[in-house]
Every structure is written in C-alpha cells, then in structure tokens.
Amino acid sequence: MIRKCLFPVAGYGTRFLPATKAMPKEMLPVVNKPLVQYGVEEAISAGLNQIGFVTGRGKRAINDHFDVSYELEHQIAGSEKEKYLSCVREVIQNATFSSTRQPEMKGLGHAILVGELLIGYEPFGVILADDLCLVEEGEDSVMTQLVKIYRRFGKSVVAITEVPREDVSKFGVIAAEEIEPGIYTVSDMVEKPSPEDAPSNLAIIGRYVLTPDIFEALRHTEPGKNGEIQITDALLKLARKGRVLAYKFRGLRFDCGSIEGYVAATNYVYQNIYSKNPK
Ligand code: UTP
C-alpha cells in the first residue's frame, strides 16, 4: 500500500524572480489554482492522501494554503462567493498535511532524505509540483499510472518522456531495456548529461514512486553535479541491483519551472479545462 506523497518544495525558483522573491514558486497560479494544488490533487487521485512537504525559508504560504482560513470562511459563508473555495476545501478534507524543513538547498536528493522523517520505512510517491502533469478527463493521473506499475513489480518507478537530444542536459537521463511497451528496466542514469554523453533521450520528469531503501542509498551518496546530492545518483545504486523501472507515462507534462513552460501550461489549462468548466 502506498499512502504517502512527498513534495520537495524548498527550491528558490530563481528563474521566476522577482515573482518568487517573497512567494514560493509552487504557489504560482496556473489560471486560478496554485501549481502545488494540481500536484496534491494528483496525489490524492492516486490514493496518496498523506501529503508531506519539504519546505524552506519563505514557504509558509504552502502550509497556509492547505489549512482552513477562518476569517475567509467566516466572511464568505453563505454568500455567492463560497463556491470559489470549494475546490481547495475538498482537497483539505481528503488529505492530511505535514511538513519539515530542508535547512540548506543541497539538492533534490538531500530534500528527499530530509523527508524521511515524514515517510518512515514505506514506499512513497514524489511529486515535483513545478512539473505539471495533465491527463484527459477520466484517464488515470500520472501518479496513478506509476502506482499501478509499482503494485505489479514492487520496485521504484520513475516517469520518463522522450525529449529532443539537444534538451537532455536539463534532465536526468536513463539507459534502459524495454520489458513491456512503455516499461523499462533501468541500467544506467546520468544527471544533466551533455547531448554527446547522454545514454538515450529518455528523460526523467518530476514523478517518482520510491521504495524506502532509497534513504539508505541517499545517505551514502556524495554531492554530484552542481555540488548537490542528486536523486539520480542514489537511484543508480538501486538500478544496478535491478531495482528501478522507468515508465513512459501517458499524458501531458509542462515544465512550469521555466517561463515558457509556465505560459504554455496557463494557455493550455485556460483553453482546454478552465473555460469549459470554471472551478
Ligand atoms: P529545481 O532544479 O527546479 O530548482 O528543483 P529550483 O530552485 O526550484 O528552481 P530554479 O532552478 O532556481 O529556478 C527541482 C525541484 O526540487 C526541489 C525544488 O523545490 C523543485 O521542486 N528542490 C531542489 C528542493 O526541494 N531542495 C533542493 O535543495 C533542490
């Protein structure tokens, strides 16, 4: 059973400065909903309703967003405007929220290790909220797809997508053997390789299901690229034991950590989702 989902949200979001000077990047709205809420809704849809945030300084708004705002509730109770709160109320009612702090930005791997306190020794999902993943109405969310693979194989699963060769240096990239359509056993992984050094064009995106042995692997992972503790380096240790699968997910992914991806996501959500069913 997977019940928990970790959200590493401690990053600075420098690419969005000055917007992210006093506001977490994960609170940037795509139309009317903050990025992190899309991620939490995805986790809940996969049955992961114990949400853990690894936060940092200046991230209090995330915790507040998933808490009841008594003043606001009182002010709009019984009025026309109450409907605007219903979608976040639903999320709050369907999940629990806890958080811990990453005192220093030492990388995504380090943030996940800090999250061990919230997870304990059990498999868990990881969502990077700045990767916005959308699926057609009625389809399994990307996290649901990963959880289904985990249930079948009992191994860590990373979501992957094909990217143009010239873009591989933005991602962790895998070498892998396809064992079923869209499902791969990972044999190698490299963080942000140059196009010449990349083992493939299969790039890891911000959705994972991890088995708890990742924590031990992370404890023994030295800082890698950019002096940060990379989740890719720790996963490679498990991959060498045949313990990591990659899954080519069905759906759309927008890199909302970049301005271009964020604008594309906003246009897409407005045209294809919000304008048809504003909520
Ligand atoms: P990014 O590499 O996108 O970094 O982190 P960032 O700091 O958020 O954004 P830029 O590059 O400065 O614009 C990927 C994810 O890992 C989390 C981030 O919050 C983001 O969700 N992260 C990264 C941490 O939680 N802690 C870290 O030390 C590093």
mmCIF file of C-alpha atoms and ligand atoms in Angstrom:
data_model
loop_
_atom_site.group_PDB
_atom_site.id
_atom_site.type_symbol
_atom_site.label_atom_id
_atom_site.label_comp_id
_atom_site.label_asym_id
_atom_site.label_seq_id
_atom_site.Cartn_x
_atom_site.Cartn_y
_atom_site.Cartn_z
ATOM 1 C CA MET A 1 0.000 0.000 0.000
ATOM 2 C CA ILE A 2 1.308 3.446 -0.840
ATOM 3 C CA ARG A 3 -0.263 6.169 1.240
ATOM 4 C CA LYS A 4 2.255 8.991 1.318
ATOM 5 C CA CYS A 5 3.447 11.546 -1.170
ATOM 6 C CA LEU A 6 6.424 13.809 -0.670
ATOM 7 C CA PHE A 7 6.615 17.269 -2.205
ATOM 8 C CA PRO A 8 10.117 18.741 -2.175
ATOM 9 C CA VAL A 9 9.301 22.446 -2.336
ATOM 10 C CA ALA A 10 12.411 24.023 -0.871
ATOM 11 C CA GLY A 11 13.950 25.298 -4.142
ATOM 12 C CA TYR A 12 14.460 29.019 -4.691
ATOM 13 C CA GLY A 13 12.696 29.283 -8.046
ATOM 14 C CA THR A 14 15.299 31.769 -9.246
ATOM 15 C CA ARG A 15 14.027 31.589 -12.813
ATOM 16 C CA PHE A 16 10.839 33.321 -11.683
ATOM 17 C CA LEU A 17 12.426 36.191 -9.833
ATOM 18 C CA PRO A 18 11.237 38.725 -8.874
ATOM 19 C CA ALA A 19 7.845 36.929 -8.597
ATOM 20 C CA THR A 20 9.380 34.324 -6.289
ATOM 21 C CA LYS A 21 11.274 36.704 -4.036
ATOM 22 C CA ALA A 22 8.735 36.523 -1.230
ATOM 23 C CA MET A 23 6.390 33.894 -2.656
ATOM 24 C CA PRO A 24 7.094 30.200 -3.234
ATOM 25 C CA LYS A 25 7.312 29.166 -6.875
ATOM 26 C CA GLU A 26 4.839 26.368 -6.105
ATOM 27 C CA MET A 27 2.169 28.983 -5.294
ATOM 28 C CA LEU A 28 2.301 30.488 -8.790
ATOM 29 C CA PRO A 29 -1.205 30.062 -10.186
ATOM 30 C CA VAL A 30 -1.928 28.252 -13.429
ATOM 31 C CA VAL A 31 -5.134 30.182 -14.180
ATOM 32 C CA ASN A 32 -6.712 30.217 -10.688
ATOM 33 C CA LYS A 33 -5.062 27.307 -8.915
ATOM 34 C CA PRO A 34 -1.529 27.192 -7.489
ATOM 35 C CA LEU A 35 0.848 24.670 -9.025
ATOM 36 C CA VAL A 36 1.177 22.764 -5.773
ATOM 37 C CA GLN A 37 -2.578 22.179 -5.604
ATOM 38 C CA TYR A 38 -2.538 20.467 -9.005
ATOM 39 C CA GLY A 39 0.177 18.195 -7.599
ATOM 40 C CA VAL A 40 -1.725 17.453 -4.392
ATOM 41 C CA GLU A 41 -4.910 16.683 -6.344
ATOM 42 C CA GLU A 42 -2.888 14.268 -8.490
ATOM 43 C CA ALA A 43 -1.501 12.540 -5.369
ATOM 44 C CA ILE A 44 -4.982 12.195 -3.873
ATOM 45 C CA SER A 45 -6.313 10.783 -7.151
ATOM 46 C CA ALA A 46 -3.659 8.037 -6.819
ATOM 47 C CA GLY A 47 -4.789 7.247 -3.261
ATOM 48 C CA LEU A 48 -1.816 9.028 -1.673
ATOM 49 C CA ASN A 49 -3.587 11.214 0.828
ATOM 50 C CA GLN A 50 -0.852 11.704 3.393
ATOM 51 C CA ILE A 51 0.966 14.681 1.990
ATOM 52 C CA GLY A 52 4.418 15.713 3.210
ATOM 53 C CA PHE A 53 6.144 18.951 2.238
ATOM 54 C CA VAL A 54 9.870 19.505 2.463
ATOM 55 C CA THR A 55 9.898 23.259 2.697
ATOM 56 C CA GLY A 56 12.447 26.002 3.222
ATOM 57 C CA ARG A 57 12.504 29.606 4.277
ATOM 58 C CA GLY A 58 9.768 31.741 2.726
ATOM 59 C CA LYS A 59 7.469 28.800 2.020
ATOM 60 C CA ARG A 60 4.842 29.286 4.707
ATOM 61 C CA ALA A 61 2.189 30.137 2.142
ATOM 62 C CA ILE A 62 2.155 26.480 1.066
ATOM 63 C CA ASN A 63 1.217 25.258 4.540
ATOM 64 C CA ASP A 64 -1.349 28.045 4.893
ATOM 65 C CA HIS A 65 -2.914 27.170 1.552
ATOM 66 C CA PHE A 66 -3.790 23.692 2.806
ATOM 67 C CA ASP A 67 -5.197 24.914 6.095
ATOM 68 C CA VAL A 68 -8.601 26.368 6.873
ATOM 69 C CA SER A 69 -8.703 30.161 6.644
ATOM 70 C CA TYR A 70 -11.245 31.006 9.343
ATOM 71 C CA GLU A 71 -11.524 34.698 8.502
ATOM 72 C CA LEU A 72 -12.124 33.986 4.856
ATOM 73 C CA GLU A 73 -14.574 31.171 5.605
ATOM 74 C CA HIS A 74 -16.494 33.370 8.015
ATOM 75 C CA GLN A 75 -16.545 36.295 5.603
ATOM 76 C CA ILE A 76 -17.948 34.446 2.625
ATOM 77 C CA ALA A 77 -20.068 31.793 4.381
ATOM 78 C CA GLY A 78 -23.494 31.630 2.752
ATOM 79 C CA SER A 79 -22.572 34.098 0.003
ATOM 80 C CA GLU A 80 -22.304 33.658 -3.756
ATOM 81 C CA LYS A 81 -18.526 33.630 -3.404
ATOM 82 C CA GLU A 82 -18.393 30.460 -1.339
ATOM 83 C CA LYS A 83 -18.162 28.366 -4.494
ATOM 84 C CA TYR A 84 -14.694 29.752 -5.192
ATOM 85 C CA LEU A 85 -13.333 27.992 -2.134
ATOM 86 C CA SER A 86 -14.951 24.631 -2.752
ATOM 87 C CA CYS A 87 -12.156 23.042 -4.759
ATOM 88 C CA VAL A 88 -9.497 23.703 -2.150
ATOM 89 C CA ARG A 89 -11.867 22.743 0.690
ATOM 90 C CA GLU A 90 -12.310 19.372 -0.961
ATOM 91 C CA VAL A 91 -8.547 18.840 -1.075
ATOM 92 C CA ILE A 92 -8.155 19.793 2.589
ATOM 93 C CA GLN A 93 -10.902 17.370 3.583
ATOM 94 C CA ASN A 94 -9.417 14.481 1.642
ATOM 95 C CA ALA A 95 -5.816 14.581 2.832
ATOM 96 C CA THR A 96 -3.550 15.232 5.786
ATOM 97 C CA PHE A 97 -0.623 17.627 5.544
ATOM 98 C CA SER A 98 2.660 17.707 7.383
ATOM 99 C CA SER A 99 5.925 19.416 6.704
ATOM 100 C CA THR A 100 9.550 19.562 7.615
ATOM 101 C CA ARG A 101 12.308 21.935 6.615
ATOM 102 C CA GLN A 102 15.380 21.492 4.483
ATOM 103 C CA PRO A 103 17.749 23.924 6.194
ATOM 104 C CA GLU A 104 20.057 24.279 3.192
ATOM 105 C CA MET A 105 19.443 23.767 -0.519
ATOM 106 C CA LYS A 106 21.696 20.762 -1.001
ATOM 107 C CA GLY A 107 19.787 19.255 -3.895
ATOM 108 C CA LEU A 108 16.685 17.212 -4.622
ATOM 109 C CA GLY A 109 18.249 14.029 -3.242
ATOM 110 C CA HIS A 110 19.021 15.792 0.005
ATOM 111 C CA ALA A 111 15.473 17.201 0.170
ATOM 112 C CA ILE A 112 14.062 13.676 -0.188
ATOM 113 C CA LEU A 113 16.380 12.406 2.539
ATOM 114 C CA VAL A 114 15.162 15.201 4.818
ATOM 115 C CA GLY A 115 11.646 13.931 4.053
ATOM 116 C CA GLU A 116 12.440 10.523 5.561
ATOM 117 C CA LEU A 117 11.132 11.908 8.826
ATOM 118 C CA LEU A 118 7.670 12.236 7.259
ATOM 119 C CA ILE A 119 7.745 8.970 5.332
ATOM 120 C CA GLY A 120 9.295 6.360 7.627
ATOM 121 C CA TYR A 121 10.031 2.946 6.126
ATOM 122 C CA GLU A 122 7.439 2.537 3.400
ATOM 123 C CA PRO A 123 7.135 3.135 -0.358
ATOM 124 C CA PHE A 124 6.044 6.651 -1.289
ATOM 125 C CA GLY A 125 5.337 8.947 -4.200
ATOM 126 C CA VAL A 126 7.349 12.061 -5.020
ATOM 127 C CA ILE A 127 5.860 14.950 -6.966
ATOM 128 C CA LEU A 128 7.811 17.973 -8.135
ATOM 129 C CA ALA A 129 4.989 20.449 -8.356
ATOM 130 C CA ASP A 130 6.733 22.591 -10.955
ATOM 131 C CA ASP A 131 6.279 19.722 -13.413
ATOM 132 C CA LEU A 132 2.576 19.993 -14.170
ATOM 133 C CA CYS A 133 1.167 16.707 -15.486
ATOM 134 C CA LEU A 134 -2.279 16.615 -17.059
ATOM 135 C CA VAL A 135 -4.322 13.751 -18.464
ATOM 136 C CA GLU A 136 -7.606 13.558 -20.335
ATOM 137 C CA GLU A 137 -10.720 13.576 -18.184
ATOM 138 C CA GLY A 138 -11.446 10.050 -16.917
ATOM 139 C CA GLU A 139 -7.868 8.832 -17.541
ATOM 140 C CA ASP A 140 -5.504 7.724 -14.758
ATOM 141 C CA SER A 141 -3.366 10.578 -13.438
ATOM 142 C CA VAL A 142 0.374 10.175 -13.978
ATOM 143 C CA MET A 143 0.898 9.274 -10.293
ATOM 144 C CA THR A 144 -1.883 6.681 -10.548
ATOM 145 C CA GLN A 145 -0.104 5.171 -13.559
ATOM 146 C CA LEU A 146 3.148 4.927 -11.562
ATOM 147 C CA VAL A 147 1.427 3.416 -8.531
ATOM 148 C CA LYS A 148 -0.099 0.724 -10.752
ATOM 149 C CA ILE A 149 3.354 -0.193 -12.081
ATOM 150 C CA TYR A 150 4.738 -0.247 -8.531
ATOM 151 C CA ARG A 151 1.947 -2.607 -7.439
ATOM 152 C CA ARG A 152 2.821 -5.046 -10.211
ATOM 153 C CA PHE A 153 6.610 -5.070 -9.803
ATOM 154 C CA GLY A 154 7.348 -3.837 -6.258
ATOM 155 C CA LYS A 155 10.251 -1.668 -7.487
ATOM 156 C CA SER A 156 10.974 2.052 -7.618
ATOM 157 C CA VAL A 157 9.449 3.669 -10.708
ATOM 158 C CA VAL A 158 10.470 6.906 -12.430
ATOM 159 C CA ALA A 159 8.280 8.637 -15.002
ATOM 160 C CA ILE A 160 10.069 9.317 -18.273
ATOM 161 C CA THR A 161 9.427 11.094 -21.524
ATOM 162 C CA GLU A 162 11.296 11.358 -24.808
ATOM 163 C CA VAL A 163 12.978 14.733 -25.287
ATOM 164 C CA PRO A 164 14.915 16.206 -28.202
ATOM 165 C CA ARG A 165 18.648 15.336 -27.938
ATOM 166 C CA GLU A 166 19.596 18.991 -27.518
ATOM 167 C CA ASP A 167 17.445 19.201 -24.359
ATOM 168 C CA VAL A 168 18.866 16.217 -22.455
ATOM 169 C CA SER A 169 21.156 18.436 -20.354
ATOM 170 C CA LYS A 170 18.095 19.720 -18.440
ATOM 171 C CA PHE A 171 17.178 16.259 -17.105
ATOM 172 C CA GLY A 172 18.304 13.029 -15.524
ATOM 173 C CA VAL A 173 18.632 10.621 -18.460
ATOM 174 C CA ILE A 174 18.443 6.820 -18.403
ATOM 175 C CA ALA A 175 19.840 3.825 -20.249
ATOM 176 C CA ALA A 176 17.251 1.084 -20.152
ATOM 177 C CA GLU A 177 15.830 -2.042 -21.678
ATOM 178 C CA GLU A 178 12.140 -2.107 -22.614
ATOM 179 C CA ILE A 179 10.494 -5.099 -20.968
ATOM 180 C CA GLU A 180 6.922 -4.283 -21.973
ATOM 181 C CA PRO A 181 5.569 -1.452 -24.105
ATOM 182 C CA GLY A 182 6.448 1.714 -22.167
ATOM 183 C CA ILE A 183 8.045 -0.118 -19.200
ATOM 184 C CA TYR A 184 11.835 -0.275 -18.903
ATOM 185 C CA THR A 185 14.419 -1.767 -16.561
ATOM 186 C CA VAL A 186 16.941 0.979 -15.863
ATOM 187 C CA SER A 187 20.625 0.066 -16.134
ATOM 188 C CA ASP A 188 22.221 3.497 -16.014
ATOM 189 C CA MET A 189 21.245 7.065 -15.261
ATOM 190 C CA VAL A 190 23.118 10.337 -15.633
ATOM 191 C CA GLU A 191 22.150 13.745 -14.249
ATOM 192 C CA LYS A 192 22.088 16.547 -16.828
ATOM 193 C CA PRO A 193 24.428 14.955 -19.401
ATOM 194 C CA SER A 194 25.692 16.771 -22.471
ATOM 195 C CA PRO A 195 23.968 15.554 -25.673
ATOM 196 C CA GLU A 196 27.130 13.617 -26.616
ATOM 197 C CA ASP A 197 27.321 11.818 -23.255
ATOM 198 C CA ALA A 198 23.615 11.068 -22.858
ATOM 199 C CA PRO A 199 22.851 7.333 -22.872
ATOM 200 C CA SER A 200 19.469 7.976 -24.575
ATOM 201 C CA ASN A 201 16.872 10.704 -24.986
ATOM 202 C CA LEU A 202 14.648 9.217 -22.256
ATOM 203 C CA ALA A 203 14.410 11.905 -19.597
ATOM 204 C CA ILE A 204 13.159 11.608 -16.021
ATOM 205 C CA ILE A 205 10.403 14.035 -15.074
ATOM 206 C CA GLY A 206 9.160 15.064 -11.648
ATOM 207 C CA ARG A 207 7.140 11.974 -10.723
ATOM 208 C CA TYR A 208 8.531 9.016 -8.806
ATOM 209 C CA VAL A 209 7.438 6.095 -6.700
ATOM 210 C CA LEU A 210 10.342 5.192 -4.432
ATOM 211 C CA THR A 211 10.978 2.199 -2.243
ATOM 212 C CA PRO A 212 12.311 3.066 1.221
ATOM 213 C CA ASP A 213 15.786 1.636 0.506
ATOM 214 C CA ILE A 214 16.331 4.927 -1.342
ATOM 215 C CA PHE A 215 17.015 6.595 2.019
ATOM 216 C CA GLU A 216 19.996 4.345 2.768
ATOM 217 C CA ALA A 217 21.265 4.929 -0.774
ATOM 218 C CA LEU A 218 20.897 8.702 -0.301
ATOM 219 C CA ARG A 219 22.772 8.619 2.999
ATOM 220 C CA HIS A 220 25.758 7.230 1.111
ATOM 221 C CA THR A 221 25.501 9.498 -1.914
ATOM 222 C CA GLU A 222 28.179 12.161 -2.246
ATOM 223 C CA PRO A 223 27.360 15.550 -3.768
ATOM 224 C CA GLY A 224 27.416 15.244 -7.572
ATOM 225 C CA LYS A 225 26.534 17.663 -10.345
ATOM 226 C CA ASN A 226 26.495 21.288 -9.093
ATOM 227 C CA GLY A 227 27.689 20.125 -5.657
ATOM 228 C CA GLU A 228 24.158 18.870 -4.877
ATOM 229 C CA ILE A 229 23.052 15.464 -3.642
ATOM 230 C CA GLN A 230 21.292 14.125 -6.695
ATOM 231 C CA ILE A 231 18.369 11.693 -6.513
ATOM 232 C CA THR A 232 19.621 10.292 -9.831
ATOM 233 C CA ASP A 233 22.930 9.189 -8.247
ATOM 234 C CA ALA A 234 21.130 7.423 -5.393
ATOM 235 C CA LEU A 235 18.662 5.764 -7.759
ATOM 236 C CA LEU A 236 21.547 4.493 -9.854
ATOM 237 C CA LYS A 237 22.696 2.416 -6.876
ATOM 238 C CA LEU A 238 19.288 0.718 -6.775
ATOM 239 C CA ALA A 239 19.215 0.443 -10.580
ATOM 240 C CA ARG A 240 22.472 -1.525 -10.536
ATOM 241 C CA LYS A 241 20.644 -4.123 -8.434
ATOM 242 C CA GLY A 242 17.805 -4.206 -10.972
ATOM 243 C CA ARG A 243 15.513 -2.322 -8.586
ATOM 244 C CA VAL A 244 14.422 0.624 -10.757
ATOM 245 C CA LEU A 245 11.865 0.760 -13.535
ATOM 246 C CA ALA A 246 11.100 3.628 -15.868
ATOM 247 C CA TYR A 247 7.664 4.223 -17.263
ATOM 248 C CA LYS A 248 6.749 6.276 -20.304
ATOM 249 C CA PHE A 249 3.661 7.957 -18.885
ATOM 250 C CA ARG A 250 0.519 8.809 -20.816
ATOM 251 C CA GLY A 251 -0.434 12.475 -20.637
ATOM 252 C CA LEU A 252 0.998 15.961 -20.973
ATOM 253 C CA ARG A 253 3.805 17.495 -18.970
ATOM 254 C CA PHE A 254 4.588 21.181 -18.699
ATOM 255 C CA ASP A 255 7.861 22.416 -17.234
ATOM 256 C CA CYS A 256 6.386 25.140 -15.059
ATOM 257 C CA GLY A 257 9.834 25.802 -13.559
ATOM 258 C CA SER A 258 10.568 27.717 -16.780
ATOM 259 C CA ILE A 259 8.736 30.800 -18.014
ATOM 260 C CA GLU A 260 7.965 29.227 -21.423
ATOM 261 C CA GLY A 261 6.541 26.044 -19.896
ATOM 262 C CA TYR A 262 4.521 28.012 -17.375
ATOM 263 C CA VAL A 263 2.962 30.219 -20.054
ATOM 264 C CA ALA A 264 2.230 27.153 -22.219
ATOM 265 C CA ALA A 265 0.556 25.445 -19.243
ATOM 266 C CA THR A 266 -1.519 28.526 -18.465
ATOM 267 C CA ASN A 267 -2.757 28.788 -22.053
ATOM 268 C CA TYR A 268 -3.496 25.064 -22.208
ATOM 269 C CA VAL A 269 -5.398 24.943 -18.920
ATOM 270 C CA TYR A 270 -7.387 28.061 -19.746
ATOM 271 C CA GLN A 271 -8.412 26.874 -23.203
ATOM 272 C CA ASN A 272 -8.923 23.181 -22.540
ATOM 273 C CA ILE A 273 -10.020 22.950 -18.921
ATOM 274 C CA TYR A 274 -10.962 26.188 -17.206
ATOM 275 C CA SER A 275 -13.009 27.790 -19.985
ATOM 276 C CA LYS A 276 -15.098 24.593 -20.276
ATOM 277 C CA ASN A 277 -15.637 24.110 -16.560
ATOM 278 C CA PRO A 278 -14.542 27.048 -14.419
ATOM 279 C CA LYS A 279 -13.786 25.865 -10.884
HETATM 280 P P1 UTP B 1 14.956 22.956 -9.490
HETATM 281 O O1 UTP B 1 16.209 22.419 -10.036
HETATM 282 O O2 UTP B 1 13.838 23.259 -10.423
HETATM 283 O O3 UTP B 1 15.356 24.234 -8.627
HETATM 284 O O4 UTP B 1 14.464 21.906 -8.387
HETATM 285 P P2 UTP B 1 14.579 25.475 -8.096
HETATM 286 O O5 UTP B 1 15.489 26.077 -7.094
HETATM 287 O O6 UTP B 1 13.205 25.144 -7.554
HETATM 288 O O7 UTP B 1 14.360 26.434 -9.347
HETATM 289 P P3 UTP B 1 15.411 27.396 -10.086
HETATM 290 O O8 UTP B 1 16.287 26.491 -10.893
HETATM 291 O O9 UTP B 1 16.151 28.148 -9.014
HETATM 292 O O10 UTP B 1 14.548 28.315 -10.922
HETATM 293 C C1 UTP B 1 13.635 20.810 -8.711
HETATM 294 C C2 UTP B 1 12.712 20.539 -7.552
HETATM 295 O O11 UTP B 1 13.437 20.124 -6.401
HETATM 296 C C3 UTP B 1 13.166 20.944 -5.289
HETATM 297 C C4 UTP B 1 12.607 22.243 -5.879
HETATM 298 O O12 UTP B 1 11.736 22.862 -4.964
HETATM 299 C C5 UTP B 1 11.900 21.754 -7.130
HETATM 300 O O13 UTP B 1 10.599 21.263 -6.855
HETATM 301 N N1 UTP B 1 14.430 21.140 -4.535
HETATM 302 C C6 UTP B 1 15.596 21.337 -5.211
HETATM 303 C C7 UTP B 1 14.426 21.099 -3.162
HETATM 304 O O14 UTP B 1 13.367 20.926 -2.522
HETATM 305 N N2 UTP B 1 15.603 21.256 -2.487
HETATM 306 C C8 UTP B 1 16.789 21.460 -3.141
HETATM 307 O O15 UTP B 1 17.838 21.580 -2.451
HETATM 308 C C9 UTP B 1 16.770 21.495 -4.528
#
